[in-house]
Amino acid sequence: MAANFTKRTISSSARSINGWFDHVKPAPKDPIVGVSEAFLADPSPNKINLGVGAYRDEEGKPVVLQCVRDAEANIAGCEFIESSSASVSSKFVEESLKLVYGKDSNVIAEGRFAGVQALSGTGACRLFAEFQKHFYPKSQIYLPDPTWSNHYNIWREACVPQRTFHYYHPDSKGLNFAALIDDVKNAPVGSFFLLHPCAHNPTGVDPTEEQWREISFFLKVKNHFPFFDVAYQGFASGDLEVDAKAIQIFLEDGHLIGCAQSFAKNMGLYGHRVGCLSVLCSDTKQAVAIKSQLQQIARAMYGSPPVHGVLLVSKILTDQHIKSLWLREVKVMFNRIQNIRTALRASLENLDSPLNWEHITNQVGMFCFSGLTPDQVHQLAREFHIYMTSDGRISLAGVTYDNVSYLANAIHQVTSSAQETLNISWSP
């Protein structure tokens, strides 16, 4: 009797265990991952991947910068011990902050910042989102429309309510500035606003310096908290100081701000996950308290970040010879992207395209927000083996002088056929 009861119990338990995860369904594919998978599965020799937002050289290949090679060689002979990791991270944070707040910033000299190493820009954003949820549980985050798709995931997973504010104007393919300011004015006092200080992803549309000053002013009036995601510093102008101007405007206006930095793009360290999160504070006492809270949140999420990448970045930022080399290489990457912008626009205009392509060269950074519709994007993939996200964002790093004419011709064909259909539908 006892044996039968035991068998029945085990059998029932086994059925229960086997059903534990039957309700779990596949997650929606990340738009960029989906583009890469479709590209890899396509056997066409003419295929082009315009989805990934990481730099590629003229041959379309990933690049290891010479400054990274030099830093690698420099640290290869060093004997790293665990006890020195805190000092390395501390120096890394301080040098990272100089890039965005200015090397002579009083904030750094006075120690009025809470800064921690993070798992690239994504990890820095997530860490701040968790901090926001912990200490402002009734707050919400305002995200630009559009923004990097992962921003929505990050703040959603931190259980922070999201709103959007106007940013891009699809007709002008530029900044919808008046609507942006209205949204800042109408948001509840003390809201959090996420801002791209340069090379906006995905649009490539940045405010002018004067517009940044107005944005700063109205955020200050409403006591909003500005949080900057700095993913592409150097790619908007080729100059890291120029690309940090927006942040320094807010600093001059007396804002307390947050900042997520990534070295994935401007140092080509995508796989190393090196980033920094900083929060500017009223005084050193507040800075110590906030840093301790950020460290505690990070400890519960991932313990501590890896050390190799931060050693590379620290060496690049502290060795003047290697840093000078890095700044020159950033300029080289910027120039290649700018030249491709010019070539793509010229190629389309030489085809007598009926559309205006000025926005290709008006926009900045790694991306061109082309204005292509989802149907046109799908047509490009289906008929021409050209892959990009459905919003029409073109990663210009994937364009080379060898494929720019092919790309322009394909865009011309899909946009011209759409224009002809539009004309026919409107003909009397």
Short mmCIF file of C-alpha atoms in Angstrom, two decimals:
data_model
loop_
_atom_site.label_atom_id
_atom_site.label_comp_id
_atom_site.label_asym_id
_atom_site.label_seq_id
_atom_site.Cartn_x
_atom_site.Cartn_y
_atom_site.Cartn_z
CA MET A 1 0.00 0.00 0.00
CA ALA A 2 2.77 2.40 0.99
CA ALA A 3 4.73 1.50 -2.15
CA ASN A 4 1.74 2.22 -4.39
CA PHE A 5 1.19 5.55 -2.65
CA THR A 6 4.84 6.48 -3.20
CA LYS A 7 4.64 5.57 -6.90
CA ARG A 8 1.51 7.64 -7.33
CA THR A 9 3.17 10.59 -5.56
CA ILE A 10 6.35 10.39 -7.64
CA SER A 11 4.33 10.03 -10.84
CA SER A 12 2.23 13.07 -9.97
CA SER A 13 5.35 15.08 -9.06
CA ALA A 14 7.06 14.13 -12.31
CA ARG A 15 4.09 15.30 -14.33
CA SER A 16 4.10 18.56 -12.39
CA ILE A 17 7.83 19.13 -12.93
CA ASN A 18 7.62 18.32 -16.63
CA GLY A 19 5.02 21.05 -17.02
CA TRP A 20 6.96 23.79 -15.25
CA PHE A 21 7.83 25.89 -18.30
CA ASP A 22 5.17 24.83 -20.79
CA HIS A 23 3.62 28.29 -20.63
CA VAL A 24 6.82 30.08 -21.71
CA LYS A 25 6.62 31.37 -25.28
CA PRO A 26 9.48 32.69 -27.46
CA ALA A 27 10.27 36.35 -26.86
CA PRO A 28 9.82 38.80 -29.73
CA LYS A 29 13.02 39.11 -31.73
CA ASP A 30 15.11 42.19 -31.19
CA PRO A 31 14.80 44.23 -34.42
CA ILE A 32 18.57 44.45 -34.95
CA VAL A 33 19.19 40.78 -34.11
CA GLY A 34 16.44 39.83 -36.55
CA VAL A 35 18.10 41.83 -39.32
CA SER A 36 21.46 40.14 -38.70
CA GLU A 37 19.91 36.67 -38.69
CA ALA A 38 18.11 37.31 -41.98
CA PHE A 39 21.34 38.65 -43.49
CA LEU A 40 23.38 35.62 -42.40
CA ALA A 41 20.79 33.22 -43.80
CA ASP A 42 20.83 34.88 -47.23
CA PRO A 43 23.26 33.15 -49.66
CA SER A 44 23.36 36.09 -52.11
CA PRO A 45 26.87 37.45 -52.83
CA ASN A 46 25.36 40.94 -53.14
CA LYS A 47 23.79 41.03 -49.68
CA ILE A 48 24.36 44.09 -47.49
CA ASN A 49 23.82 44.35 -43.73
CA LEU A 50 22.77 47.87 -42.74
CA GLY A 51 21.40 46.89 -39.34
CA VAL A 52 24.24 46.67 -36.84
CA GLY A 53 25.31 49.94 -35.25
CA ALA A 54 29.00 49.14 -34.95
CA TYR A 55 31.80 50.57 -37.08
CA ARG A 56 33.04 48.70 -40.15
CA ASP A 57 35.97 49.55 -42.45
CA GLU A 58 35.86 50.16 -46.20
CA GLU A 59 35.77 46.41 -46.76
CA GLY A 60 32.79 46.04 -44.43
CA LYS A 61 34.84 44.29 -41.75
CA PRO A 62 35.00 44.96 -37.98
CA VAL A 63 37.99 47.05 -36.94
CA VAL A 64 40.44 46.66 -34.07
CA LEU A 65 41.78 50.16 -33.56
CA GLN A 66 45.54 50.59 -33.34
CA CYS A 67 45.13 52.36 -30.00
CA VAL A 68 43.46 49.21 -28.65
CA ARG A 69 46.31 47.06 -30.00
CA ASP A 70 48.84 49.35 -28.35
CA ALA A 71 46.95 49.30 -25.05
CA GLU A 72 46.67 45.50 -25.24
CA ALA A 73 50.41 45.18 -25.74
CA ASN A 74 51.02 47.57 -22.87
CA ILE A 75 48.91 45.71 -20.32
CA ALA A 76 49.85 42.22 -21.52
CA GLY A 77 52.96 42.12 -19.35
CA CYS A 78 51.27 43.58 -16.29
CA GLU A 79 50.55 41.37 -13.35
CA PHE A 80 47.00 42.20 -12.37
CA ILE A 81 45.90 41.32 -8.88
CA GLU A 82 42.38 41.40 -7.52
CA SER A 83 43.16 43.99 -4.86
CA SER A 84 43.98 46.63 -7.49
CA SER A 85 40.64 46.34 -9.32
CA ALA A 86 39.00 49.08 -7.23
CA SER A 87 41.75 51.60 -8.00
CA VAL A 88 41.66 50.73 -11.72
CA SER A 89 37.88 51.18 -11.80
CA SER A 90 38.11 54.47 -9.90
CA LYS A 91 40.67 55.89 -12.35
CA PHE A 92 38.59 54.64 -15.27
CA VAL A 93 35.50 56.44 -13.95
CA GLU A 94 37.37 59.71 -13.42
CA GLU A 95 38.92 59.67 -16.90
CA SER A 96 35.58 58.73 -18.48
CA LEU A 97 33.86 61.66 -16.78
CA LYS A 98 36.45 64.09 -18.14
CA LEU A 99 35.29 63.16 -21.65
CA VAL A 100 31.74 64.34 -21.01
CA TYR A 101 31.98 66.96 -18.25
CA GLY A 102 35.32 68.46 -19.32
CA LYS A 103 38.82 67.73 -18.10
CA ASP A 104 38.85 70.88 -15.95
CA SER A 105 35.32 70.46 -14.61
CA ASN A 106 34.75 71.57 -11.02
CA VAL A 107 32.45 68.60 -10.55
CA ILE A 108 35.40 66.24 -10.92
CA ALA A 109 37.83 68.37 -8.92
CA GLU A 110 35.33 68.63 -6.05
CA GLY A 111 34.30 64.97 -6.20
CA ARG A 112 30.62 65.83 -6.66
CA PHE A 113 29.80 62.73 -8.63
CA ALA A 114 28.79 59.15 -8.04
CA GLY A 115 30.40 57.04 -10.75
CA VAL A 116 30.65 53.30 -11.28
CA GLN A 117 31.92 50.99 -14.00
CA ALA A 118 29.01 49.40 -15.88
CA LEU A 119 28.38 46.70 -18.49
CA SER A 120 28.64 49.08 -21.46
CA GLY A 121 25.92 51.65 -22.17
CA THR A 122 23.12 49.12 -21.85
CA GLY A 123 24.25 48.13 -18.36
CA ALA A 124 24.67 51.77 -17.36
CA CYS A 125 21.12 52.58 -18.48
CA ARG A 126 19.69 49.54 -16.71
CA LEU A 127 21.56 50.33 -13.50
CA PHE A 128 20.18 53.88 -13.53
CA ALA A 129 16.66 52.61 -14.30
CA GLU A 130 16.87 50.36 -11.23
CA PHE A 131 18.14 53.30 -9.16
CA GLN A 132 15.25 55.44 -10.40
CA LYS A 133 12.75 52.75 -9.46
CA HIS A 134 14.26 52.33 -5.99
CA PHE A 135 14.34 56.00 -5.03
CA TYR A 136 11.62 57.55 -7.21
CA PRO A 137 9.09 54.69 -7.36
CA LYS A 138 6.24 56.92 -8.57
CA SER A 139 8.28 58.56 -11.35
CA GLN A 140 8.23 57.88 -15.07
CA ILE A 141 10.79 58.18 -17.86
CA TYR A 142 10.21 60.28 -20.96
CA LEU A 143 11.89 58.78 -24.04
CA PRO A 144 12.34 60.59 -27.37
CA ASP A 145 10.12 59.40 -30.21
CA PRO A 146 11.87 57.56 -31.75
CA THR A 147 14.77 56.26 -29.70
CA TRP A 148 17.00 53.18 -29.54
CA SER A 149 14.59 50.25 -29.28
CA ASN A 150 16.33 48.77 -26.23
CA HIS A 151 15.56 51.85 -24.13
CA TYR A 152 11.95 50.64 -23.94
CA ASN A 153 13.06 47.20 -22.79
CA ILE A 154 15.45 48.54 -20.16
CA TRP A 155 13.01 50.79 -18.33
CA ARG A 156 10.14 48.31 -18.75
CA GLU A 157 12.17 45.54 -17.11
CA ALA A 158 12.96 47.94 -14.26
CA CYS A 159 9.18 48.50 -13.91
CA VAL A 160 9.46 52.23 -14.60
CA PRO A 161 6.45 53.66 -16.49
CA GLN A 162 7.33 55.18 -19.86
CA ARG A 163 6.08 58.15 -21.82
CA THR A 164 7.43 59.61 -25.05
CA PHE A 165 8.15 63.16 -26.11
CA HIS A 166 8.14 64.51 -29.66
CA TYR A 167 11.55 64.54 -31.32
CA TYR A 168 11.65 63.68 -35.03
CA HIS A 169 9.49 65.29 -37.71
CA PRO A 170 8.91 62.79 -40.55
CA ASP A 171 7.99 65.47 -43.09
CA SER A 172 11.06 67.67 -42.60
CA LYS A 173 13.21 64.69 -41.57
CA GLY A 174 14.56 67.00 -38.90
CA LEU A 175 13.88 67.98 -35.30
CA ASN A 176 10.31 68.65 -34.20
CA PHE A 177 11.58 71.31 -31.84
CA ALA A 178 8.37 73.19 -31.01
CA ALA A 179 6.54 69.98 -30.10
CA LEU A 180 9.54 68.80 -28.07
CA ILE A 181 9.51 71.98 -25.97
CA ASP A 182 5.74 71.72 -25.48
CA ASP A 183 6.15 68.19 -24.16
CA VAL A 184 8.86 69.31 -21.74
CA LYS A 185 6.58 72.10 -20.50
CA ASN A 186 3.55 69.82 -20.14
CA ALA A 187 5.28 66.92 -18.37
CA PRO A 188 4.63 66.65 -14.62
CA VAL A 189 7.12 68.57 -12.50
CA GLY A 190 10.16 66.46 -11.63
CA SER A 191 9.97 64.01 -14.52
CA PHE A 192 12.95 62.07 -15.88
CA PHE A 193 13.95 62.77 -19.50
CA LEU A 194 16.31 60.58 -21.52
CA LEU A 195 18.37 62.58 -24.01
CA HIS A 196 20.92 61.67 -26.70
CA PRO A 197 23.63 64.38 -26.45
CA CYS A 198 25.01 63.64 -29.93
CA ALA A 199 24.48 61.40 -32.96
CA HIS A 200 20.90 60.55 -32.06
CA ASN A 201 19.99 56.90 -32.60
CA PRO A 202 18.16 56.16 -34.87
CA THR A 203 17.52 59.52 -36.59
CA GLY A 204 20.93 61.20 -36.78
CA VAL A 205 19.12 64.46 -35.95
CA ASP A 206 20.68 66.56 -33.18
CA PRO A 207 19.49 69.89 -31.75
CA THR A 208 21.62 72.94 -32.45
CA GLU A 209 23.58 74.52 -29.60
CA GLU A 210 20.92 77.21 -29.22
CA GLN A 211 18.17 74.60 -29.15
CA TRP A 212 20.07 72.65 -26.48
CA ARG A 213 20.19 75.82 -24.40
CA GLU A 214 16.42 76.19 -24.66
CA ILE A 215 15.86 72.53 -23.81
CA SER A 216 18.10 72.92 -20.76
CA PHE A 217 16.25 76.06 -19.70
CA PHE A 218 12.79 74.51 -19.83
CA LEU A 219 13.90 71.31 -18.13
CA LYS A 220 15.34 73.47 -15.36
CA VAL A 221 12.11 75.46 -15.04
CA LYS A 222 10.11 72.25 -14.56
CA ASN A 223 12.76 70.67 -12.30
CA HIS A 224 13.06 67.69 -14.66
CA PHE A 225 16.01 65.32 -14.36
CA PRO A 226 18.06 64.92 -17.57
CA PHE A 227 19.65 61.53 -18.19
CA PHE A 228 22.09 61.37 -21.12
CA ASP A 229 22.86 58.18 -23.04
CA VAL A 230 26.28 58.78 -24.62
CA ALA A 231 26.72 55.90 -27.05
CA TYR A 232 28.32 57.61 -30.05
CA GLN A 233 30.57 60.38 -28.72
CA GLY A 234 32.90 61.44 -31.53
CA PHE A 235 30.68 60.24 -34.38
CA ALA A 236 28.61 63.44 -34.69
CA SER A 237 31.48 65.85 -35.34
CA GLY A 238 34.70 63.84 -35.16
CA ASP A 239 35.61 65.78 -32.01
CA LEU A 240 34.78 64.34 -28.57
CA GLU A 241 34.73 67.77 -26.93
CA VAL A 242 32.28 69.17 -29.47
CA ASP A 243 30.06 66.13 -29.06
CA ALA A 244 29.92 66.72 -25.29
CA LYS A 245 28.71 70.32 -25.65
CA ALA A 246 25.08 69.53 -24.84
CA ILE A 247 26.03 67.92 -21.52
CA GLN A 248 28.25 70.85 -20.61
CA ILE A 249 25.40 73.29 -21.34
CA PHE A 250 23.27 71.47 -18.77
CA LEU A 251 26.21 71.47 -16.38
CA GLU A 252 26.62 75.25 -16.77
CA ASP A 253 22.91 75.72 -16.10
CA GLY A 254 23.22 73.99 -12.74
CA HIS A 255 21.43 70.73 -13.47
CA LEU A 256 22.09 67.58 -11.51
CA ILE A 257 22.30 65.02 -14.30
CA GLY A 258 22.88 61.34 -15.00
CA CYS A 259 25.06 59.99 -17.76
CA ALA A 260 25.55 56.55 -19.33
CA GLN A 261 28.74 56.16 -21.38
CA SER A 262 29.74 53.37 -23.72
CA PHE A 263 33.10 52.62 -25.34
CA ALA A 264 31.64 49.95 -27.63
CA LYS A 265 31.48 52.22 -30.67
CA ASN A 266 34.17 54.89 -30.37
CA MET A 267 36.83 52.40 -29.25
CA GLY A 268 35.46 49.40 -31.15
CA LEU A 269 35.14 47.42 -27.91
CA TYR A 270 31.64 46.08 -28.53
CA GLY A 271 32.37 42.63 -27.10
CA HIS A 272 34.16 43.92 -24.00
CA ARG A 273 31.10 45.64 -22.47
CA VAL A 274 32.91 48.65 -21.02
CA GLY A 275 30.74 51.49 -19.79
CA CYS A 276 30.33 54.06 -17.05
CA LEU A 277 27.35 55.40 -15.12
CA SER A 278 27.64 58.72 -13.35
CA VAL A 279 25.25 60.89 -11.38
CA LEU A 280 26.14 64.47 -10.53
CA CYS A 281 25.41 65.37 -6.92
CA SER A 282 24.92 68.43 -4.70
CA ASP A 283 27.95 67.64 -2.54
CA THR A 284 30.44 64.89 -1.70
CA LYS A 285 28.25 63.47 1.06
CA GLN A 286 25.44 62.88 -1.41
CA ALA A 287 27.92 61.46 -3.92
CA VAL A 288 29.15 58.86 -1.40
CA ALA A 289 25.59 57.82 -0.57
CA ILE A 290 24.47 57.48 -4.19
CA LYS A 291 27.60 55.58 -5.21
CA SER A 292 27.04 53.09 -2.40
CA GLN A 293 23.45 52.54 -3.57
CA LEU A 294 24.51 52.04 -7.19
CA GLN A 295 27.14 49.53 -6.09
CA GLN A 296 24.59 47.64 -4.01
CA ILE A 297 22.13 47.43 -6.92
CA ALA A 298 24.92 46.26 -9.24
CA ARG A 299 26.05 43.64 -6.75
CA ALA A 300 22.59 42.06 -6.73
CA MET A 301 22.42 42.12 -10.55
CA TYR A 302 25.86 40.91 -11.66
CA GLY A 303 28.32 41.25 -8.81
CA SER A 304 31.20 43.09 -10.46
CA PRO A 305 32.03 43.79 -14.12
CA PRO A 306 34.94 42.13 -15.98
CA VAL A 307 38.32 43.79 -15.69
CA HIS A 308 40.12 43.30 -19.03
CA GLY A 309 38.10 45.83 -21.00
CA VAL A 310 38.36 48.50 -18.34
CA LEU A 311 42.15 48.01 -18.24
CA LEU A 312 42.25 48.67 -22.00
CA VAL A 313 40.11 51.81 -21.77
CA SER A 314 41.99 53.10 -18.74
CA LYS A 315 45.32 52.69 -20.52
CA ILE A 316 44.00 54.50 -23.62
CA LEU A 317 42.62 57.39 -21.56
CA THR A 318 45.67 57.83 -19.29
CA ASP A 319 48.53 57.30 -21.75
CA GLN A 320 48.80 60.57 -23.68
CA HIS A 321 50.45 58.98 -26.72
CA ILE A 322 47.80 56.25 -27.01
CA LYS A 323 44.99 58.72 -26.29
CA SER A 324 46.19 61.03 -29.07
CA LEU A 325 46.21 58.05 -31.42
CA TRP A 326 42.64 57.19 -30.34
CA LEU A 327 41.40 60.72 -31.02
CA ARG A 328 42.92 60.57 -34.51
CA GLU A 329 41.30 57.21 -35.17
CA VAL A 330 37.91 58.55 -34.05
CA LYS A 331 38.36 61.31 -36.63
CA VAL A 332 39.18 58.70 -39.31
CA MET A 333 36.00 56.75 -38.51
CA PHE A 334 33.95 59.95 -38.58
CA ASN A 335 35.42 61.01 -41.93
CA ARG A 336 34.62 57.66 -43.53
CA ILE A 337 30.99 57.89 -42.43
CA GLN A 338 30.76 61.48 -43.70
CA ASN A 339 32.23 60.52 -47.06
CA ILE A 340 29.74 57.67 -47.40
CA ARG A 341 26.88 60.07 -46.64
CA THR A 342 28.05 62.32 -49.44
CA ALA A 343 28.51 59.41 -51.85
CA LEU A 344 25.07 57.90 -51.13
CA ARG A 345 23.28 61.21 -51.61
CA ALA A 346 25.21 61.95 -54.81
CA SER A 347 24.48 58.47 -56.18
CA LEU A 348 20.74 58.90 -55.59
CA GLU A 349 20.69 62.38 -57.11
CA ASN A 350 22.63 61.17 -60.16
CA LEU A 351 19.82 58.65 -60.76
CA ASP A 352 17.38 61.58 -61.08
CA SER A 353 15.46 60.42 -58.04
CA PRO A 354 12.18 62.32 -57.67
CA LEU A 355 12.77 62.64 -53.93
CA ASN A 356 14.82 65.06 -51.86
CA TRP A 357 17.81 63.32 -50.25
CA GLU A 358 19.37 66.31 -48.49
CA HIS A 359 18.62 64.74 -45.11
CA ILE A 360 21.31 62.12 -45.76
CA THR A 361 24.03 64.74 -45.39
CA ASN A 362 22.11 66.92 -42.92
CA GLN A 363 21.93 64.12 -40.38
CA VAL A 364 24.97 63.14 -38.30
CA GLY A 365 26.48 60.11 -36.63
CA MET A 366 26.50 56.50 -37.70
CA PHE A 367 22.91 56.34 -38.93
CA CYS A 368 20.78 57.72 -41.71
CA PHE A 369 17.05 57.79 -40.99
CA SER A 370 16.18 57.26 -44.62
CA GLY A 371 12.44 57.84 -44.66
CA LEU A 372 11.88 54.44 -46.27
CA THR A 373 8.60 52.76 -45.30
CA PRO A 374 8.41 49.25 -43.79
CA ASP A 375 7.07 47.96 -47.12
CA GLN A 376 10.02 49.48 -48.98
CA VAL A 377 12.45 48.01 -46.43
CA HIS A 378 10.92 44.56 -46.96
CA GLN A 379 11.13 45.02 -50.72
CA LEU A 380 14.83 45.88 -50.44
CA ALA A 381 15.43 42.66 -48.51
CA ARG A 382 13.28 40.52 -50.77
CA GLU A 383 14.47 41.79 -54.15
CA PHE A 384 17.91 43.26 -53.50
CA HIS A 385 19.21 41.38 -50.41
CA ILE A 386 19.66 44.64 -48.49
CA TYR A 387 18.83 44.41 -44.80
CA MET A 388 17.96 47.19 -42.34
CA THR A 389 15.49 47.73 -39.50
CA SER A 390 11.88 48.26 -40.56
CA ASP A 391 11.92 51.93 -39.54
CA GLY A 392 14.31 52.63 -42.42
CA ARG A 393 17.40 53.23 -40.30
CA ILE A 394 20.55 52.71 -42.36
CA SER A 395 23.77 51.95 -40.51
CA LEU A 396 26.20 53.81 -42.76
CA ALA A 397 29.08 51.74 -41.42
CA GLY A 398 27.76 48.92 -43.61
CA VAL A 399 28.01 51.03 -46.77
CA THR A 400 31.25 51.00 -48.78
CA TYR A 401 32.39 52.54 -52.07
CA ASP A 402 32.00 49.07 -53.58
CA ASN A 403 28.32 48.74 -52.71
CA VAL A 404 27.05 52.34 -52.50
CA SER A 405 25.95 52.43 -56.15
CA TYR A 406 24.10 49.13 -55.79
CA LEU A 407 22.41 50.44 -52.64
CA ALA A 408 21.45 53.74 -54.25
CA ASN A 409 20.03 51.99 -57.31
CA ALA A 410 17.94 49.66 -55.12
CA ILE A 411 16.61 52.56 -53.02
CA HIS A 412 15.85 54.47 -56.20
CA GLN A 413 13.86 51.56 -57.63
CA VAL A 414 11.72 50.95 -54.54
CA THR A 415 11.04 54.65 -53.94
CA SER A 416 10.36 55.41 -57.61
CA SER A 417 7.83 52.57 -57.90
CA ALA A 418 6.11 53.87 -54.77
CA GLN A 419 6.04 57.39 -56.22
CA GLU A 420 4.56 56.10 -59.48
CA THR A 421 1.84 54.24 -57.57
CA LEU A 422 1.08 57.40 -55.61
CA ASN A 423 0.84 59.46 -58.81
CA ILE A 424 -1.50 56.93 -60.43
CA SER A 425 -3.76 56.86 -57.38
CA TRP A 426 -4.08 60.63 -57.46
CA SER A 427 -4.51 61.04 -61.21
CA PRO A 428 -7.93 62.55 -62.20
#
